[in-house]
Amino acid sequence: MELERIKDILQNTLSEKRFYHSICVMEMCEKLALHYGVNVDEAKYVGLAHDIAKELPSDEKIKYAKENNISINTVEISMPSLLHAKIGADICKKQFGFTDTMCKAVSLHTTGGENMDMLSKILFVSDAIGIDRNYPDSEYTRNLAFTNLDECILFILNFIIKDCIEKNKPIHTDTILARNYLLMNK
Ligand SMILES: [Fe+2]
Ligand SMILES: [Fe+2]
């Protein structure tokens, strides 16, 4: 499906804030893909569509996952919001015809994952550093993304894990696997 058509669908599906975030992530994905020599079209598509399932209510997320044979682990049952990544990947495959590589990137954009490919890395980072994001380290993280992508991912993973600890929330196993893999393959 054409990018403009997906844009229209998202504009009618998502809140104004989430749609703006999606555009910002798409633009950052484009910049990083150009910088690292990754397929720019694929990067723009995954950036634009990554949060398509984000605003489904929790019970609908669980229902969608069950009806579409998407595996749900115990952490995802306790925090159904995490499921928007896997559900988004399923929607992108079935409705937009995304390739497996593109679906994998969408699927891993919230938690990260072990041994991510370049497209997955670019989407994971872009989600955290789009120009809509404004937190104390956002400028530092944005610069790091263009100088050392893996270090940038580690920085974001550490932030996610520290946040889970501070809020006493469970940590998704894919986040731990992503961090361990990067640390052990430096
Ligand atoms: Fe997301
Ligand atoms: Fe996002």
GROMACS .gro file of C-alpha atoms and ligand atoms in nm:
model
  188
    1MET     CA    1   0.000   0.000   0.000
    2GLU     CA    2   0.117   0.353  -0.076
    3LEU     CA    3   0.266   0.561   0.204
    4GLU     CA    4   0.010   0.842   0.157
    5ARG     CA    5  -0.278   0.596   0.188
    6ILE     CA    6  -0.135   0.458   0.515
    7LYS     CA    7  -0.095   0.818   0.636
    8ASP     CA    8  -0.467   0.878   0.573
    9ILE     CA    9  -0.562   0.560   0.759
   10LEU     CA   10  -0.346   0.658   1.057
   11GLN     CA   11  -0.484   1.010   1.065
   12ASN     CA   12  -0.832   0.861   1.095
   13THR     CA   13  -0.727   0.596   1.351
   14LEU     CA   14  -0.493   0.774   1.591
   15SER     CA   15  -0.520   1.079   1.816
   16GLU     CA   16  -0.362   1.399   1.685
   17LYS     CA   17  -0.068   1.359   1.928
   18ARG     CA   18   0.000   0.999   1.827
   19PHE     CA   19  -0.030   1.081   1.458
   20TYR     CA   20   0.224   1.362   1.500
   21HIS     CA   21   0.454   1.120   1.687
   22SER     CA   22   0.420   0.873   1.397
   23ILE     CA   23   0.522   1.140   1.144
   24CYS     CA   24   0.820   1.240   1.364
   25VAL     CA   25   0.933   0.875   1.391
   26MET     CA   26   0.896   0.834   1.014
   27GLU     CA   27   1.115   1.141   0.954
   28MET     CA   28   1.381   1.019   1.199
   29CYS     CA   29   1.375   0.671   1.043
   30GLU     CA   30   1.435   0.833   0.703
   31LYS     CA   31   1.733   1.032   0.835
   32LEU     CA   32   1.892   0.731   1.007
   33ALA     CA   33   1.831   0.503   0.707
   34LEU     CA   34   2.006   0.756   0.479
   35HIS     CA   35   2.290   0.790   0.731
   36TYR     CA   36   2.346   0.413   0.769
   37GLY     CA   37   2.268   0.305   0.411
   38VAL     CA   38   1.946   0.120   0.493
   39ASN     CA   39   1.642   0.098   0.260
   40VAL     CA   40   1.482   0.441   0.306
   41ASP     CA   41   1.134   0.342   0.187
   42GLU     CA   42   1.113   0.049   0.429
   43ALA     CA   43   1.235   0.273   0.711
   44LYS     CA   44   0.970   0.538   0.637
   45TYR     CA   45   0.691   0.281   0.623
   46VAL     CA   46   0.779   0.118   0.956
   47GLY     CA   47   0.831   0.456   1.120
   48LEU     CA   48   0.492   0.579   1.006
   49ALA     CA   49   0.293   0.266   1.094
   50HIS     CA   50   0.472   0.139   1.409
   51ASP     CA   51   0.209   0.263   1.658
   52ILE     CA   52  -0.101   0.177   1.456
   53ALA     CA   53  -0.233  -0.046   1.738
   54LYS     CA   54  -0.119   0.174   2.027
   55GLU     CA   55  -0.457   0.324   2.108
   56LEU     CA   56  -0.663   0.004   2.103
   57PRO     CA   57  -0.810  -0.046   2.453
   58SER     CA   58  -0.629  -0.315   2.659
   59ASP     CA   59  -0.912  -0.568   2.639
   60GLU     CA   60  -0.923  -0.529   2.261
   61LYS     CA   61  -0.547  -0.579   2.243
   62ILE     CA   62  -0.578  -0.911   2.430
   63LYS     CA   63  -0.877  -1.009   2.214
   64TYR     CA   64  -0.693  -0.924   1.889
   65ALA     CA   65  -0.387  -1.119   1.999
   66LYS     CA   66  -0.590  -1.426   2.088
   67GLU     CA   67  -0.796  -1.417   1.768
   68ASN     CA   68  -0.488  -1.377   1.550
   69ASN     CA   69  -0.266  -1.637   1.718
   70ILE     CA   70  -0.022  -1.379   1.854
   71SER     CA   71   0.169  -1.526   2.148
   72ILE     CA   72   0.118  -1.340   2.479
   73ASN     CA   73   0.365  -1.386   2.764
   74THR     CA   74   0.300  -1.318   3.132
   75VAL     CA   75   0.461  -0.972   3.124
   76GLU     CA   76   0.237  -0.874   2.832
   77ILE     CA   77  -0.072  -0.996   3.017
   78SER     CA   78   0.018  -0.771   3.310
   79MET     CA   79   0.102  -0.479   3.074
   80PRO     CA   80  -0.117  -0.520   2.762
   81SER     CA   81   0.012  -0.188   2.625
   82LEU     CA   82   0.329  -0.375   2.523
   83LEU     CA   83   0.119  -0.584   2.284
   84HIS     CA   84   0.067  -0.289   2.050
   85ALA     CA   85   0.399  -0.371   1.884
   86LYS     CA   86   0.314  -0.733   1.796
   87ILE     CA   87  -0.043  -0.641   1.699
   88GLY     CA   88   0.086  -0.352   1.488
   89ALA     CA   89   0.317  -0.591   1.304
   90ASP     CA   90   0.024  -0.824   1.236
   91ILE     CA   91  -0.191  -0.539   1.101
   92CYS     CA   92   0.097  -0.411   0.886
   93LYS     CA   93   0.142  -0.758   0.735
   94LYS     CA   94  -0.226  -0.825   0.670
   95GLN     CA   95  -0.348  -0.478   0.571
   96PHE     CA   96  -0.040  -0.307   0.423
   97GLY     CA   97   0.160  -0.603   0.290
   98PHE     CA   98   0.477  -0.528   0.489
   99THR     CA   99   0.766  -0.773   0.442
  100ASP     CA  100   0.878  -1.001   0.727
  101THR     CA  101   1.178  -0.775   0.799
  102MET     CA  102   0.952  -0.472   0.825
  103CYS     CA  103   0.705  -0.659   1.048
  104LYS     CA  104   0.989  -0.770   1.273
  105ALA     CA  105   1.100  -0.409   1.318
  106VAL     CA  106   0.745  -0.304   1.414
  107SER     CA  107   0.715  -0.604   1.646
  108LEU     CA  108   1.036  -0.518   1.837
  109HIS     CA  109   1.000  -0.139   1.849
  110THR     CA  110   0.892  -0.121   2.216
  111THR     CA  111   1.099  -0.391   2.385
  112GLY     CA  112   1.395  -0.432   2.152
  113GLY     CA  113   1.512  -0.786   2.085
  114GLU     CA  114   1.813  -1.014   2.059
  115ASN     CA  115   2.035  -0.957   1.754
  116MET     CA  116   1.820  -0.689   1.586
  117ASP     CA  117   1.883  -0.614   1.217
  118MET     CA  118   1.948  -0.258   1.099
  119LEU     CA  119   1.585  -0.177   1.020
  120SER     CA  120   1.475  -0.292   1.367
  121LYS     CA  121   1.755  -0.089   1.527
  122ILE     CA  122   1.662   0.224   1.335
  123LEU     CA  123   1.295   0.203   1.427
  124PHE     CA  124   1.370   0.124   1.793
  125VAL     CA  125   1.595   0.430   1.820
  126SER     CA  126   1.373   0.661   1.613
  127ASP     CA  127   1.079   0.592   1.844
  128ALA     CA  128   1.282   0.741   2.130
  129ILE     CA  129   1.451   1.032   1.952
  130GLY     CA  130   1.194   1.181   1.714
  131ILE     CA  131   1.168   1.559   1.742
  132ASP     CA  132   0.844   1.519   1.940
  133ARG     CA  133   1.048   1.369   2.226
  134ASN     CA  134   1.175   1.616   2.479
  135TYR     CA  135   1.338   1.473   2.791
  136PRO     CA  136   1.660   1.570   2.974
  137ASP     CA  137   1.887   1.345   2.760
  138SER     CA  138   1.700   1.376   2.428
  139GLU     CA  139   1.964   1.588   2.254
  140TYR     CA  140   2.245   1.359   2.373
  141THR     CA  141   2.052   1.049   2.259
  142ARG     CA  142   1.979   1.207   1.917
  143ASN     CA  143   2.349   1.277   1.860
  144LEU     CA  144   2.452   0.932   1.978
  145ALA     CA  145   2.212   0.771   1.727
  146PHE     CA  146   2.415   0.916   1.440
  147THR     CA  147   2.759   0.842   1.586
  148ASN     CA  148   2.713   0.500   1.750
  149LEU     CA  149   2.380   0.328   1.692
  150ASP     CA  150   2.445   0.031   1.922
  151GLU     CA  151   2.557   0.256   2.210
  152CYS     CA  152   2.241   0.459   2.156
  153ILE     CA  153   2.027   0.144   2.178
  154LEU     CA  154   2.208   0.042   2.498
  155PHE     CA  155   2.144   0.386   2.643
  156ILE     CA  156   1.772   0.359   2.566
  157LEU     CA  157   1.751  -0.001   2.695
  158ASN     CA  158   1.920   0.103   3.019
  159PHE     CA  159   1.671   0.388   3.051
  160ILE     CA  160   1.377   0.148   3.000
  161ILE     CA  161   1.515  -0.104   3.252
  162LYS     CA  162   1.591   0.164   3.514
  163ASP     CA  163   1.240   0.304   3.466
  164CYS     CA  164   1.088  -0.043   3.519
  165ILE     CA  165   1.291  -0.083   3.841
  166GLU     CA  166   1.196   0.262   3.972
  167LYS     CA  167   0.828   0.198   3.903
  168ASN     CA  168   0.852  -0.163   4.027
  169LYS     CA  169   0.729  -0.294   3.693
  170PRO     CA  170   0.828  -0.627   3.533
  171ILE     CA  171   1.097  -0.611   3.262
  172HIS     CA  172   1.016  -0.774   2.927
  173THR     CA  173   1.255  -1.062   2.852
  174ASP     CA  174   1.319  -0.926   2.498
  175THR     CA  175   1.455  -0.606   2.655
  176ILE     CA  176   1.701  -0.808   2.865
  177LEU     CA  177   1.798  -1.024   2.565
  178ALA     CA  178   1.853  -0.712   2.354
  179ARG     CA  179   2.080  -0.558   2.619
  180ASN     CA  180   2.275  -0.878   2.687
  181TYR     CA  181   2.333  -0.933   2.315
  182LEU     CA  182   2.468  -0.581   2.259
  183LEU     CA  183   2.689  -0.594   2.570
  184MET     CA  184   2.833  -0.934   2.481
  185ASN     CA  185   2.893  -0.853   2.114
  186LYS     CA  186   3.070  -0.518   2.149
  187FE      FE  187   0.498   0.209   2.028
  188FE      FE  188   0.599   0.510   1.909
   0.00000   0.00000   0.00000
